[in-house]
Coordinates of C-alpha atoms and ligand atoms in Angstrom, one line a residue:
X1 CA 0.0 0.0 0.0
X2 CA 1.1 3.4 -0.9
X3 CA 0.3 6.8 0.5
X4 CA -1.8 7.0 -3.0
X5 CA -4.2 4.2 -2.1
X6 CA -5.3 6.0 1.3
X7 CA -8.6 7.6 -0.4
X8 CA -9.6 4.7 -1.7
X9 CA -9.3 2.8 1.3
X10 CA -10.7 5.1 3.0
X11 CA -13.3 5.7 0.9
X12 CA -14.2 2.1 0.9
X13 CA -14.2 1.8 4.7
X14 CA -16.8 4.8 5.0
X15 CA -19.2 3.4 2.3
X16 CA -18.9 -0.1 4.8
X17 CA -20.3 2.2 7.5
X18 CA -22.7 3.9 5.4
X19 CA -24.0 0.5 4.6
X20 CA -24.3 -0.5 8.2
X21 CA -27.9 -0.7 8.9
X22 CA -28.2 -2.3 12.5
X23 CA -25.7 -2.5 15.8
X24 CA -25.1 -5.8 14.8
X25 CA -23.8 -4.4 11.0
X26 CA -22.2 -1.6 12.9
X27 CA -20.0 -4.1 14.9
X28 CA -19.0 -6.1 12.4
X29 CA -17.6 -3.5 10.2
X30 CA -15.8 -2.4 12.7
X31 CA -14.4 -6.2 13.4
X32 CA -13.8 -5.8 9.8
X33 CA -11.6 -3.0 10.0
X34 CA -10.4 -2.4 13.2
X35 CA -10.8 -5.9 15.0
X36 CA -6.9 -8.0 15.4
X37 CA -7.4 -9.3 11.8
X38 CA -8.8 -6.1 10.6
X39 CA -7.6 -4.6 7.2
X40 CA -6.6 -1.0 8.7
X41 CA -5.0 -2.6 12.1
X42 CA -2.9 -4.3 9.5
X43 CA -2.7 -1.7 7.7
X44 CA -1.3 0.2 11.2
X45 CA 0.6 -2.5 11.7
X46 CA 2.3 -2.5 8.2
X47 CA 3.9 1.2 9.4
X48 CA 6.9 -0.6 10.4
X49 CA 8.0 -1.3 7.5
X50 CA 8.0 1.9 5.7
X51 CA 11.4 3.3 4.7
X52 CA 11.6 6.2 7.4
X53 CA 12.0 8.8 4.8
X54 CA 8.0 7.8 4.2
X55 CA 7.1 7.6 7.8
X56 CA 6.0 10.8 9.4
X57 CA 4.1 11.2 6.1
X58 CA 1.9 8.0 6.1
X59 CA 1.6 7.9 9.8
X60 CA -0.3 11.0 9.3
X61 CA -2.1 10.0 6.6
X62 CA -3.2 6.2 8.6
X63 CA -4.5 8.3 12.0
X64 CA -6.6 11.0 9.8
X65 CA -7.8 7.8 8.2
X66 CA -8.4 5.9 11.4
X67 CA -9.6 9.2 13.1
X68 CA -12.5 9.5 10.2
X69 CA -13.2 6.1 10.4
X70 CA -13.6 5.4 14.0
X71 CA -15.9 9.0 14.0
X72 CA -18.4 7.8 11.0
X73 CA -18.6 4.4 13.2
X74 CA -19.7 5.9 16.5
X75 CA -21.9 8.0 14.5
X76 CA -23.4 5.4 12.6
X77 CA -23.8 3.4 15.9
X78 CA -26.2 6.1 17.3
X79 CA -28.2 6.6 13.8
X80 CA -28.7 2.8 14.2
X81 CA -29.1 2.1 17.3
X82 CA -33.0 0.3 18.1
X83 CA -32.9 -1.5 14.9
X84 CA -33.0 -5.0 13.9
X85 CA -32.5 -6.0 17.5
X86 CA -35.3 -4.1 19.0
X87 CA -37.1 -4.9 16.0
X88 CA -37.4 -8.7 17.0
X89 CA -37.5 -8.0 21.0
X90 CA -40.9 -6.2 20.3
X91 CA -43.0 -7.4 16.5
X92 CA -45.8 -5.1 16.3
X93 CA -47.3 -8.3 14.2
X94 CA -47.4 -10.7 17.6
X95 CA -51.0 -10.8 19.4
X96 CA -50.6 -9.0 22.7
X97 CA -50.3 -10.7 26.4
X98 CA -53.9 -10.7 27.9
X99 CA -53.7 -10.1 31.4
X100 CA -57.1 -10.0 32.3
X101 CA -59.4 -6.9 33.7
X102 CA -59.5 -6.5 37.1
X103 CA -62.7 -6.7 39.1
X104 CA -64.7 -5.3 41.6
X105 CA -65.0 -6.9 45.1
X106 CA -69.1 -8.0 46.0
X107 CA -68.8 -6.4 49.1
X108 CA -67.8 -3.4 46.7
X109 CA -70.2 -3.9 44.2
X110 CA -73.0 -4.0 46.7
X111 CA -71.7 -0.9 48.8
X112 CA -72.0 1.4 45.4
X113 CA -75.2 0.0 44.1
X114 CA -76.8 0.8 47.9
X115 CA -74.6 4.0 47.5
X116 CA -76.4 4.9 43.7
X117 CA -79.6 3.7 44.4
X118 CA -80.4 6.5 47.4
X119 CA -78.2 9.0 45.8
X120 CA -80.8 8.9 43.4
X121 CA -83.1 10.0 45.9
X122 CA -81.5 12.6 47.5
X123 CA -79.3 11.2 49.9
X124 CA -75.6 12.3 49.7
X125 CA -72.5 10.5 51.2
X126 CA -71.4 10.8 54.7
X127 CA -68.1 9.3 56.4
X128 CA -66.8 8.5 59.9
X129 CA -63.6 7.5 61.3
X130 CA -63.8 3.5 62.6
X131 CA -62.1 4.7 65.8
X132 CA -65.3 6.3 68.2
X133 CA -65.8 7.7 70.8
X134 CA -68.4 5.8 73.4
X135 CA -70.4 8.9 73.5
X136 CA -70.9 8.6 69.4
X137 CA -71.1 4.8 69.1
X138 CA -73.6 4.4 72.8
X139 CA -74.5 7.6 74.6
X140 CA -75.9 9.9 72.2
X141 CA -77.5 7.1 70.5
X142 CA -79.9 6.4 73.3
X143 CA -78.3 3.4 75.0
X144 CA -78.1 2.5 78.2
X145 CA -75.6 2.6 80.6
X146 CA -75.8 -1.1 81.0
X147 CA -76.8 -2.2 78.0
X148 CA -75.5 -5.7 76.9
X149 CA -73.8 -4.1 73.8
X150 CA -71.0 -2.3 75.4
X151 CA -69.7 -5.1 76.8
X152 CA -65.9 -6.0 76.7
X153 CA -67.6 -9.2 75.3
X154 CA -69.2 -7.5 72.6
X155 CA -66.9 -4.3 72.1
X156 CA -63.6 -3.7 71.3
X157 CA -62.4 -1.5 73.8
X158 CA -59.5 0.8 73.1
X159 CA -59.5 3.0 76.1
X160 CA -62.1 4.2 78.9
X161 CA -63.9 6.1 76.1
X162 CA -62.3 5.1 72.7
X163 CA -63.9 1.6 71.1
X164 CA -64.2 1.0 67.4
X165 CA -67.3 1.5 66.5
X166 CA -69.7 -1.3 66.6
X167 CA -72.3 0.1 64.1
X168 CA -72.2 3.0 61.2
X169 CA -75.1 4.8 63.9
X170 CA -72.1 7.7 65.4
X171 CA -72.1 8.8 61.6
X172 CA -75.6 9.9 62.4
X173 CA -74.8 11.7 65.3
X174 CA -71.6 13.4 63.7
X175 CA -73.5 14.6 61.2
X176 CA -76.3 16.5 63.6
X177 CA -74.1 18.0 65.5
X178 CA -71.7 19.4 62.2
X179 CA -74.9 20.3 60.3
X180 CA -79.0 21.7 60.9
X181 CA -81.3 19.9 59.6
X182 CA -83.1 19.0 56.6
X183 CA -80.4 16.1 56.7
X184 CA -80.5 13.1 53.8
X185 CA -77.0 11.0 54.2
X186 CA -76.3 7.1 53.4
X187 CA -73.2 6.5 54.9
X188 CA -71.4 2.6 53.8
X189 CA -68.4 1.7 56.3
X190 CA -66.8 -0.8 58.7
X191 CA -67.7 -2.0 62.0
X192 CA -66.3 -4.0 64.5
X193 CA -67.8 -6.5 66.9
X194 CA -66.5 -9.6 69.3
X195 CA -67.9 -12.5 67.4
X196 CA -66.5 -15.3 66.5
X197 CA -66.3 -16.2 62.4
X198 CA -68.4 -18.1 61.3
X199 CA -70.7 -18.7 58.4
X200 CA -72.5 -15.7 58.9
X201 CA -70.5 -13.8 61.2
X202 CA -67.7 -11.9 61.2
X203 CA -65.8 -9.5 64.1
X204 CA -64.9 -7.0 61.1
X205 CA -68.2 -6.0 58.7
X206 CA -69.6 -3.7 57.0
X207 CA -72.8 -1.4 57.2
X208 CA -74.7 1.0 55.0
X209 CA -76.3 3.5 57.4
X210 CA -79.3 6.3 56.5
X211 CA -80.5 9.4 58.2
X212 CA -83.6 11.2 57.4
X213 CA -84.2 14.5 59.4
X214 CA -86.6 17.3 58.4
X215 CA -88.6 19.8 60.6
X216 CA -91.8 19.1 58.2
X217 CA -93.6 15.6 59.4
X218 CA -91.8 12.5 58.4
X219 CA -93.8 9.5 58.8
X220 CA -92.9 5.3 59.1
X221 CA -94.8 5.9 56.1
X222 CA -92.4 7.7 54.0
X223 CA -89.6 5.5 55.6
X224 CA -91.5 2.7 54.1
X225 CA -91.9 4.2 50.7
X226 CA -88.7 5.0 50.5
X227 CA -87.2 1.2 51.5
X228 CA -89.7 0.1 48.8
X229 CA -88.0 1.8 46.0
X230 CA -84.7 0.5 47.8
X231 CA -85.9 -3.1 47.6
X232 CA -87.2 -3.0 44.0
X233 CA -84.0 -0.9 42.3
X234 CA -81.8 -3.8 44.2
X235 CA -83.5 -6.9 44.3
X236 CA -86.0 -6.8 41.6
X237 CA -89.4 -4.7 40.5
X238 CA -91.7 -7.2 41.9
X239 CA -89.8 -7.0 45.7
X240 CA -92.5 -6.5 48.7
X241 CA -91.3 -5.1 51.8
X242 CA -92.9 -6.0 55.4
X243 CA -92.2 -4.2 59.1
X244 CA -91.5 -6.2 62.0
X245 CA -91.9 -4.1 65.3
X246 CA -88.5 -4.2 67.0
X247 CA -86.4 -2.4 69.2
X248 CA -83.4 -0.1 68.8
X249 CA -82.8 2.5 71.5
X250 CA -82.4 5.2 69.1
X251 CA -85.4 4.7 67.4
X252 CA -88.9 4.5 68.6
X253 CA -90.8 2.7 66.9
X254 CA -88.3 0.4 65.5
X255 CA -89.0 -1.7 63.2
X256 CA -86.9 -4.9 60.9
X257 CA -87.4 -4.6 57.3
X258 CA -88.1 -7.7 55.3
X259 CA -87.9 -8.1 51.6
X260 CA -90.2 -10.9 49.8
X261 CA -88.1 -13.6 48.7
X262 CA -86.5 -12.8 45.1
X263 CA -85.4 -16.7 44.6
X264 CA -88.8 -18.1 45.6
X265 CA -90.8 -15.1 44.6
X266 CA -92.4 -15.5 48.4
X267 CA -93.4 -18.7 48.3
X268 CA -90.4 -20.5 50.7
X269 CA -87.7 -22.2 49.7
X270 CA -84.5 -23.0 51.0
X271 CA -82.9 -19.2 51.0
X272 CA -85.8 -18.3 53.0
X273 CA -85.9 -20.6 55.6
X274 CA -89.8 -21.2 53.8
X275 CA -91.0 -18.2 54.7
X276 CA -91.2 -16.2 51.7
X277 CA -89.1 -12.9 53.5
X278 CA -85.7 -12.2 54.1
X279 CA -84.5 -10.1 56.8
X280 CA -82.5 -7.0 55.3
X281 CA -82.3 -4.4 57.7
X282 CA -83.1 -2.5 60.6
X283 CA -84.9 0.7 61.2
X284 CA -87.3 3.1 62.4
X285 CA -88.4 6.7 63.6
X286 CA -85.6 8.4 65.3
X287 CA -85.7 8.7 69.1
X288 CA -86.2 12.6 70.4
X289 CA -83.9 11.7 73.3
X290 CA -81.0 11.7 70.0
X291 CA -82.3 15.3 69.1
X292 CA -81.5 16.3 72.7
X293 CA -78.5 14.6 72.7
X294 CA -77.2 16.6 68.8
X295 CA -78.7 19.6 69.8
X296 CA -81.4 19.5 67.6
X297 CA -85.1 20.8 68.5
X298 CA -87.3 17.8 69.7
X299 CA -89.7 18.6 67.4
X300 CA -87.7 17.7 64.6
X301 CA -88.8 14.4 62.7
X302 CA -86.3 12.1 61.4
X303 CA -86.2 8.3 60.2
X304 CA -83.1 5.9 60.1
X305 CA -82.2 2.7 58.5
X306 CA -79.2 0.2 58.9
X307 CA -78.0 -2.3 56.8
X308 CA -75.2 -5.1 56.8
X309 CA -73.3 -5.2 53.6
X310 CA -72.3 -8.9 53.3
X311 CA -76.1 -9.9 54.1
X312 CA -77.3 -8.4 51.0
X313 CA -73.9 -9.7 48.9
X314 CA -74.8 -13.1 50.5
X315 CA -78.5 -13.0 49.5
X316 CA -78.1 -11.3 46.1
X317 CA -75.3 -13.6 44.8
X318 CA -76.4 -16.6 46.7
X319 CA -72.9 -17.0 48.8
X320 CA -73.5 -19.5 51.4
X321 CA -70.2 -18.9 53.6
X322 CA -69.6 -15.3 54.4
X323 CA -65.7 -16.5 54.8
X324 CA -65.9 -16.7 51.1
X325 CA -66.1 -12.7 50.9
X326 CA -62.7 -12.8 52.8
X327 CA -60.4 -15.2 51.9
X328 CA -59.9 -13.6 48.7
X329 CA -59.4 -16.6 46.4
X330 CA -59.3 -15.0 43.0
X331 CA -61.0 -17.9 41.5
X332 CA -64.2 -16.7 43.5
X333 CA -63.8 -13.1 43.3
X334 CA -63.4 -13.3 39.8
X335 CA -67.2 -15.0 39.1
X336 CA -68.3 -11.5 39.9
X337 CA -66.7 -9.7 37.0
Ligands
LIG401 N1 -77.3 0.2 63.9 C1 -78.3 -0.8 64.0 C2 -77.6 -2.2 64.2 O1 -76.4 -2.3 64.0 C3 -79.1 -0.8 62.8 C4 -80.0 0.4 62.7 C5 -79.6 1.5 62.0 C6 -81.3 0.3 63.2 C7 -80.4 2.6 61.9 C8 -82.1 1.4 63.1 C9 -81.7 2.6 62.5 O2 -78.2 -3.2 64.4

Protein backbone atom coordinates (compact mmCIF):
# COMPACT_ATOMS: atom_id res chain seq x y z
CA UNK A 1 0.00 0.00 0.00
CA UNK A 2 1.06 3.44 -0.90
CA UNK A 3 0.32 6.77 0.54
CA UNK A 4 -1.78 7.05 -2.98
CA UNK A 5 -4.25 4.18 -2.12
CA UNK A 6 -5.32 5.96 1.32
CA UNK A 7 -8.56 7.63 -0.40
CA UNK A 8 -9.62 4.69 -1.70
CA UNK A 9 -9.28 2.81 1.27
CA UNK A 10 -10.65 5.14 2.97
CA UNK A 11 -13.30 5.72 0.89
CA UNK A 12 -14.24 2.07 0.90
CA UNK A 13 -14.19 1.78 4.73
CA UNK A 14 -16.76 4.84 5.00
CA UNK A 15 -19.24 3.37 2.32
CA UNK A 16 -18.93 -0.11 4.75
CA UNK A 17 -20.29 2.18 7.46
CA UNK A 18 -22.73 3.92 5.43
CA UNK A 19 -24.00 0.47 4.59
CA UNK A 20 -24.27 -0.46 8.24
CA UNK A 21 -27.93 -0.73 8.91
CA UNK A 22 -28.19 -2.25 12.52
CA UNK A 23 -25.72 -2.47 15.81
CA UNK A 24 -25.06 -5.83 14.76
CA UNK A 25 -23.82 -4.37 11.03
CA UNK A 26 -22.21 -1.60 12.88
CA UNK A 27 -20.02 -4.07 14.86
CA UNK A 28 -19.04 -6.14 12.37
CA UNK A 29 -17.57 -3.47 10.23
CA UNK A 30 -15.83 -2.39 12.70
CA UNK A 31 -14.38 -6.20 13.37
CA UNK A 32 -13.77 -5.83 9.75
CA UNK A 33 -11.62 -2.97 10.03
CA UNK A 34 -10.38 -2.35 13.21
CA UNK A 35 -10.82 -5.91 14.96
CA UNK A 36 -6.93 -7.98 15.35
CA UNK A 37 -7.43 -9.31 11.77
CA UNK A 38 -8.80 -6.13 10.60
CA UNK A 39 -7.61 -4.64 7.21
CA UNK A 40 -6.61 -0.96 8.70
CA UNK A 41 -4.97 -2.58 12.10
CA UNK A 42 -2.88 -4.28 9.47
CA UNK A 43 -2.67 -1.70 7.71
CA UNK A 44 -1.31 0.24 11.21
CA UNK A 45 0.60 -2.54 11.66
CA UNK A 46 2.29 -2.51 8.22
CA UNK A 47 3.91 1.15 9.40
CA UNK A 48 6.90 -0.60 10.39
CA UNK A 49 8.00 -1.34 7.50
CA UNK A 50 7.95 1.85 5.72
CA UNK A 51 11.42 3.30 4.66
CA UNK A 52 11.57 6.15 7.43
CA UNK A 53 11.99 8.80 4.83
CA UNK A 54 8.01 7.83 4.18
CA UNK A 55 7.12 7.55 7.83
CA UNK A 56 5.97 10.83 9.42
CA UNK A 57 4.05 11.21 6.12
CA UNK A 58 1.90 8.05 6.12
CA UNK A 59 1.56 7.95 9.75
CA UNK A 60 -0.32 10.99 9.31
CA UNK A 61 -2.11 10.02 6.62
CA UNK A 62 -3.24 6.24 8.56
CA UNK A 63 -4.45 8.29 11.97
CA UNK A 64 -6.56 11.02 9.83
CA UNK A 65 -7.75 7.78 8.22
CA UNK A 66 -8.38 5.93 11.37
CA UNK A 67 -9.62 9.20 13.10
CA UNK A 68 -12.51 9.54 10.21
CA UNK A 69 -13.24 6.10 10.43
CA UNK A 70 -13.56 5.44 14.04
CA UNK A 71 -15.90 8.99 14.03
CA UNK A 72 -18.42 7.81 10.96
CA UNK A 73 -18.58 4.44 13.22
CA UNK A 74 -19.74 5.90 16.47
CA UNK A 75 -21.94 7.96 14.53
CA UNK A 76 -23.43 5.38 12.62
CA UNK A 77 -23.84 3.42 15.91
CA UNK A 78 -26.21 6.06 17.27
CA UNK A 79 -28.24 6.57 13.77
CA UNK A 80 -28.70 2.80 14.21
CA UNK A 81 -29.11 2.05 17.35
CA UNK A 82 -32.99 0.27 18.06
CA UNK A 83 -32.86 -1.46 14.90
CA UNK A 84 -33.03 -5.04 13.93
CA UNK A 85 -32.47 -6.01 17.47
CA UNK A 86 -35.32 -4.08 19.03
CA UNK A 87 -37.12 -4.94 16.04
CA UNK A 88 -37.44 -8.68 17.02
CA UNK A 89 -37.51 -8.02 20.97
CA UNK A 90 -40.87 -6.22 20.31
CA UNK A 91 -42.96 -7.37 16.53
CA UNK A 92 -45.83 -5.08 16.28
CA UNK A 93 -47.32 -8.32 14.25
CA UNK A 94 -47.41 -10.67 17.58
CA UNK A 95 -50.95 -10.84 19.37
CA UNK A 96 -50.62 -9.04 22.75
CA UNK A 97 -50.33 -10.75 26.40
CA UNK A 98 -53.85 -10.73 27.94
CA UNK A 99 -53.67 -10.11 31.41
CA UNK A 100 -57.06 -10.02 32.28
CA UNK A 101 -59.38 -6.94 33.74
CA UNK A 102 -59.53 -6.46 37.11
CA UNK A 103 -62.67 -6.69 39.05
CA UNK A 104 -64.69 -5.30 41.60
CA UNK A 105 -65.01 -6.93 45.05
CA UNK A 106 -69.11 -7.98 45.98
CA UNK A 107 -68.77 -6.38 49.14
CA UNK A 108 -67.80 -3.45 46.66
CA UNK A 109 -70.23 -3.92 44.17
CA UNK A 110 -73.05 -3.99 46.67
CA UNK A 111 -71.66 -0.90 48.84
CA UNK A 112 -72.00 1.42 45.35
CA UNK A 113 -75.22 -0.03 44.08
CA UNK A 114 -76.76 0.76 47.89
CA UNK A 115 -74.63 3.98 47.51
CA UNK A 116 -76.42 4.86 43.67
CA UNK A 117 -79.58 3.68 44.40
CA UNK A 118 -80.38 6.54 47.39
CA UNK A 119 -78.19 8.99 45.77
CA UNK A 120 -80.78 8.88 43.39
CA UNK A 121 -83.11 9.99 45.91
CA UNK A 122 -81.46 12.60 47.48
CA UNK A 123 -79.32 11.22 49.91
CA UNK A 124 -75.57 12.33 49.73
CA UNK A 125 -72.49 10.48 51.20
CA UNK A 126 -71.39 10.80 54.70
CA UNK A 127 -68.15 9.30 56.41
CA UNK A 128 -66.82 8.48 59.92
CA UNK A 129 -63.64 7.48 61.27
CA UNK A 130 -63.81 3.45 62.63
CA UNK A 131 -62.08 4.69 65.84
CA UNK A 132 -65.25 6.31 68.17
CA UNK A 133 -65.75 7.73 70.83
CA UNK A 134 -68.43 5.79 73.39
CA UNK A 135 -70.38 8.90 73.52
CA UNK A 136 -70.86 8.61 69.43
CA UNK A 137 -71.14 4.78 69.10
CA UNK A 138 -73.58 4.35 72.80
CA UNK A 139 -74.53 7.58 74.61
CA UNK A 140 -75.91 9.91 72.23
CA UNK A 141 -77.52 7.09 70.52
CA UNK A 142 -79.93 6.35 73.34
CA UNK A 143 -78.28 3.36 74.99
CA UNK A 144 -78.09 2.48 78.21
CA UNK A 145 -75.59 2.58 80.60
CA UNK A 146 -75.81 -1.08 80.98
CA UNK A 147 -76.75 -2.24 77.99
CA UNK A 148 -75.46 -5.67 76.85
CA UNK A 149 -73.76 -4.13 73.78
CA UNK A 150 -70.98 -2.32 75.36
CA UNK A 151 -69.71 -5.13 76.78
CA UNK A 152 -65.90 -5.96 76.66
CA UNK A 153 -67.57 -9.22 75.32
CA UNK A 154 -69.17 -7.46 72.65
CA UNK A 155 -66.85 -4.32 72.05
CA UNK A 156 -63.57 -3.73 71.27
CA UNK A 157 -62.42 -1.46 73.79
CA UNK A 158 -59.50 0.83 73.11
CA UNK A 159 -59.47 2.99 76.14
CA UNK A 160 -62.10 4.16 78.87
CA UNK A 161 -63.89 6.09 76.13
CA UNK A 162 -62.30 5.09 72.71
CA UNK A 163 -63.86 1.62 71.11
CA UNK A 164 -64.20 0.97 67.44
CA UNK A 165 -67.32 1.52 66.50
CA UNK A 166 -69.71 -1.31 66.57
CA UNK A 167 -72.28 0.09 64.06
CA UNK A 168 -72.16 2.95 61.25
CA UNK A 169 -75.12 4.84 63.95
CA UNK A 170 -72.05 7.73 65.37
CA UNK A 171 -72.13 8.75 61.57
CA UNK A 172 -75.58 9.91 62.36
CA UNK A 173 -74.79 11.73 65.32
CA UNK A 174 -71.59 13.36 63.73
CA UNK A 175 -73.45 14.56 61.20
CA UNK A 176 -76.28 16.47 63.61
CA UNK A 177 -74.06 18.01 65.53
CA UNK A 178 -71.74 19.44 62.16
CA UNK A 179 -74.89 20.32 60.30
CA UNK A 180 -78.99 21.74 60.93
CA UNK A 181 -81.30 19.89 59.56
CA UNK A 182 -83.08 18.96 56.56
CA UNK A 183 -80.43 16.06 56.70
CA UNK A 184 -80.46 13.15 53.81
CA UNK A 185 -77.01 10.97 54.22
CA UNK A 186 -76.34 7.08 53.39
CA UNK A 187 -73.18 6.50 54.91
CA UNK A 188 -71.39 2.56 53.84
CA UNK A 189 -68.44 1.72 56.34
CA UNK A 190 -66.77 -0.78 58.72
CA UNK A 191 -67.73 -1.95 61.98
CA UNK A 192 -66.31 -3.99 64.54
CA UNK A 193 -67.78 -6.48 66.93
CA UNK A 194 -66.54 -9.56 69.32
CA UNK A 195 -67.94 -12.52 67.40
CA UNK A 196 -66.49 -15.29 66.54
CA UNK A 197 -66.31 -16.24 62.45
CA UNK A 198 -68.36 -18.14 61.31
CA UNK A 199 -70.66 -18.67 58.36
CA UNK A 200 -72.52 -15.72 58.86
CA UNK A 201 -70.52 -13.80 61.20
CA UNK A 202 -67.67 -11.86 61.20
CA UNK A 203 -65.75 -9.54 64.05
CA UNK A 204 -64.94 -6.96 61.10
CA UNK A 205 -68.17 -5.99 58.68
CA UNK A 206 -69.55 -3.72 57.02
CA UNK A 207 -72.77 -1.44 57.19
CA UNK A 208 -74.67 0.97 55.03
CA UNK A 209 -76.34 3.49 57.45
CA UNK A 210 -79.34 6.28 56.51
CA UNK A 211 -80.52 9.41 58.16
CA UNK A 212 -83.60 11.22 57.38
CA UNK A 213 -84.19 14.52 59.43
CA UNK A 214 -86.57 17.32 58.43
CA UNK A 215 -88.59 19.78 60.56
CA UNK A 216 -91.79 19.06 58.17
CA UNK A 217 -93.58 15.62 59.38
CA UNK A 218 -91.84 12.52 58.41
CA UNK A 219 -93.85 9.48 58.82
CA UNK A 220 -92.93 5.28 59.11
CA UNK A 221 -94.83 5.88 56.07
CA UNK A 222 -92.40 7.74 54.04
CA UNK A 223 -89.58 5.45 55.62
CA UNK A 224 -91.51 2.71 54.08
CA UNK A 225 -91.93 4.17 50.73
CA UNK A 226 -88.66 4.96 50.46
CA UNK A 227 -87.21 1.20 51.52
CA UNK A 228 -89.74 0.06 48.82
CA UNK A 229 -88.04 1.80 46.02
CA UNK A 230 -84.67 0.52 47.81
CA UNK A 231 -85.89 -3.11 47.63
CA UNK A 232 -87.22 -3.00 44.05
CA UNK A 233 -84.01 -0.91 42.34
CA UNK A 234 -81.82 -3.80 44.20
CA UNK A 235 -83.49 -6.89 44.34
CA UNK A 236 -86.04 -6.76 41.64
CA UNK A 237 -89.41 -4.73 40.52
CA UNK A 238 -91.66 -7.19 41.88
CA UNK A 239 -89.77 -7.04 45.68
CA UNK A 240 -92.54 -6.46 48.74
CA UNK A 241 -91.33 -5.12 51.81
CA UNK A 242 -92.93 -5.96 55.41
CA UNK A 243 -92.24 -4.17 59.10
CA UNK A 244 -91.55 -6.20 61.96
CA UNK A 245 -91.89 -4.15 65.27
CA UNK A 246 -88.54 -4.19 67.00
CA UNK A 247 -86.40 -2.40 69.22
CA UNK A 248 -83.37 -0.10 68.82
CA UNK A 249 -82.82 2.45 71.45
CA UNK A 250 -82.40 5.18 69.12
CA UNK A 251 -85.42 4.75 67.38
CA UNK A 252 -88.90 4.49 68.56
CA UNK A 253 -90.83 2.75 66.93
CA UNK A 254 -88.28 0.40 65.54
CA UNK A 255 -88.96 -1.74 63.20
CA UNK A 256 -86.93 -4.89 60.94
CA UNK A 257 -87.42 -4.62 57.29
CA UNK A 258 -88.11 -7.71 55.34
CA UNK A 259 -87.94 -8.05 51.63
CA UNK A 260 -90.19 -10.90 49.75
CA UNK A 261 -88.08 -13.63 48.73
CA UNK A 262 -86.46 -12.81 45.07
CA UNK A 263 -85.39 -16.69 44.59
CA UNK A 264 -88.76 -18.07 45.57
CA UNK A 265 -90.79 -15.14 44.63
CA UNK A 266 -92.38 -15.50 48.44
CA UNK A 267 -93.40 -18.68 48.30
CA UNK A 268 -90.43 -20.55 50.68
CA UNK A 269 -87.69 -22.21 49.66
CA UNK A 270 -84.46 -23.03 51.01
CA UNK A 271 -82.93 -19.16 51.03
CA UNK A 272 -85.76 -18.30 53.04
CA UNK A 273 -85.94 -20.65 55.59
CA UNK A 274 -89.83 -21.21 53.79
CA UNK A 275 -90.98 -18.20 54.74
CA UNK A 276 -91.23 -16.17 51.70
CA UNK A 277 -89.09 -12.94 53.48
CA UNK A 278 -85.66 -12.16 54.09
CA UNK A 279 -84.49 -10.11 56.79
CA UNK A 280 -82.53 -7.01 55.35
CA UNK A 281 -82.33 -4.38 57.70
CA UNK A 282 -83.14 -2.51 60.58
CA UNK A 283 -84.92 0.67 61.16
CA UNK A 284 -87.28 3.08 62.45
CA UNK A 285 -88.44 6.66 63.62
CA UNK A 286 -85.58 8.36 65.26
CA UNK A 287 -85.74 8.71 69.05
CA UNK A 288 -86.22 12.64 70.40
CA UNK A 289 -83.93 11.71 73.33
CA UNK A 290 -80.96 11.66 69.97
CA UNK A 291 -82.29 15.25 69.06
CA UNK A 292 -81.49 16.28 72.69
CA UNK A 293 -78.51 14.62 72.66
CA UNK A 294 -77.17 16.56 68.85
CA UNK A 295 -78.73 19.57 69.84
CA UNK A 296 -81.37 19.54 67.59
CA UNK A 297 -85.11 20.77 68.54
CA UNK A 298 -87.26 17.82 69.69
CA UNK A 299 -89.72 18.64 67.43
CA UNK A 300 -87.72 17.66 64.58
CA UNK A 301 -88.78 14.45 62.65
CA UNK A 302 -86.26 12.15 61.35
CA UNK A 303 -86.18 8.33 60.22
CA UNK A 304 -83.14 5.91 60.13
CA UNK A 305 -82.17 2.70 58.49
CA UNK A 306 -79.15 0.20 58.91
CA UNK A 307 -77.99 -2.35 56.82
CA UNK A 308 -75.19 -5.12 56.82
CA UNK A 309 -73.35 -5.23 53.61
CA UNK A 310 -72.31 -8.86 53.31
CA UNK A 311 -76.13 -9.87 54.10
CA UNK A 312 -77.32 -8.35 51.00
CA UNK A 313 -73.92 -9.69 48.93
CA UNK A 314 -74.80 -13.06 50.54
CA UNK A 315 -78.49 -12.97 49.53
CA UNK A 316 -78.11 -11.25 46.12
CA UNK A 317 -75.26 -13.58 44.84
CA UNK A 318 -76.40 -16.62 46.66
CA UNK A 319 -72.88 -17.00 48.84
CA UNK A 320 -73.53 -19.46 51.43
CA UNK A 321 -70.18 -18.94 53.64
CA UNK A 322 -69.57 -15.31 54.38
CA UNK A 323 -65.68 -16.51 54.76
CA UNK A 324 -65.90 -16.67 51.09
CA UNK A 325 -66.12 -12.66 50.91
CA UNK A 326 -62.70 -12.81 52.76
CA UNK A 327 -60.39 -15.22 51.90
CA UNK A 328 -59.87 -13.65 48.73
CA UNK A 329 -59.38 -16.60 46.43
CA UNK A 330 -59.32 -15.04 42.98
CA UNK A 331 -60.99 -17.90 41.53
CA UNK A 332 -64.22 -16.71 43.49
CA UNK A 333 -63.85 -13.11 43.26
CA UNK A 334 -63.42 -13.31 39.75
CA UNK A 335 -67.18 -14.96 39.10
CA UNK A 336 -68.28 -11.53 39.91
CA UNK A 337 -66.65 -9.72 36.98
N1 LIG B 1 -77.25 0.18 63.95
C1 LIG B 1 -78.26 -0.84 64.00
C2 LIG B 1 -77.58 -2.20 64.16
O1 LIG B 1 -76.38 -2.30 64.02
C3 LIG B 1 -79.11 -0.84 62.75
C4 LIG B 1 -80.00 0.36 62.67
C5 LIG B 1 -79.57 1.51 62.04
C6 LIG B 1 -81.28 0.34 63.20
C7 LIG B 1 -80.40 2.62 61.94
C8 LIG B 1 -82.10 1.43 63.13
C9 LIG B 1 -81.67 2.57 62.50
O2 LIG B 1 -78.22 -3.19 64.44
Amino acid sequence: MTLQDIPQFQADALAAVAAAKTPDDVEGVRIKFLGRNGSLTALMKGLRDVPPADKPAFGQALNALRAAFTEALEARKEAVAGEGAAHEAFDFSMPGNWRGAGSLHPLTLVTEEVTRIFAQMGFTVADGPDIETEFNNFDALNTAKHHPSRDERDTFWLGPELLLRTQTSPVQIRTMLARKPPVRIINPGRCYRRDTTDATHSANFHQIEGLFVDVKPVSLADLKSTLAHFAREMMGPQIQVRFRPHFFPFTEPSVEVDFSCHVCKGKGCAVCKQSGWIEILGAGIVDTRVFRHVGYDPECYGYAFGMGVERIAMIKYGVTDLRHLYTNDLRYLRSFA
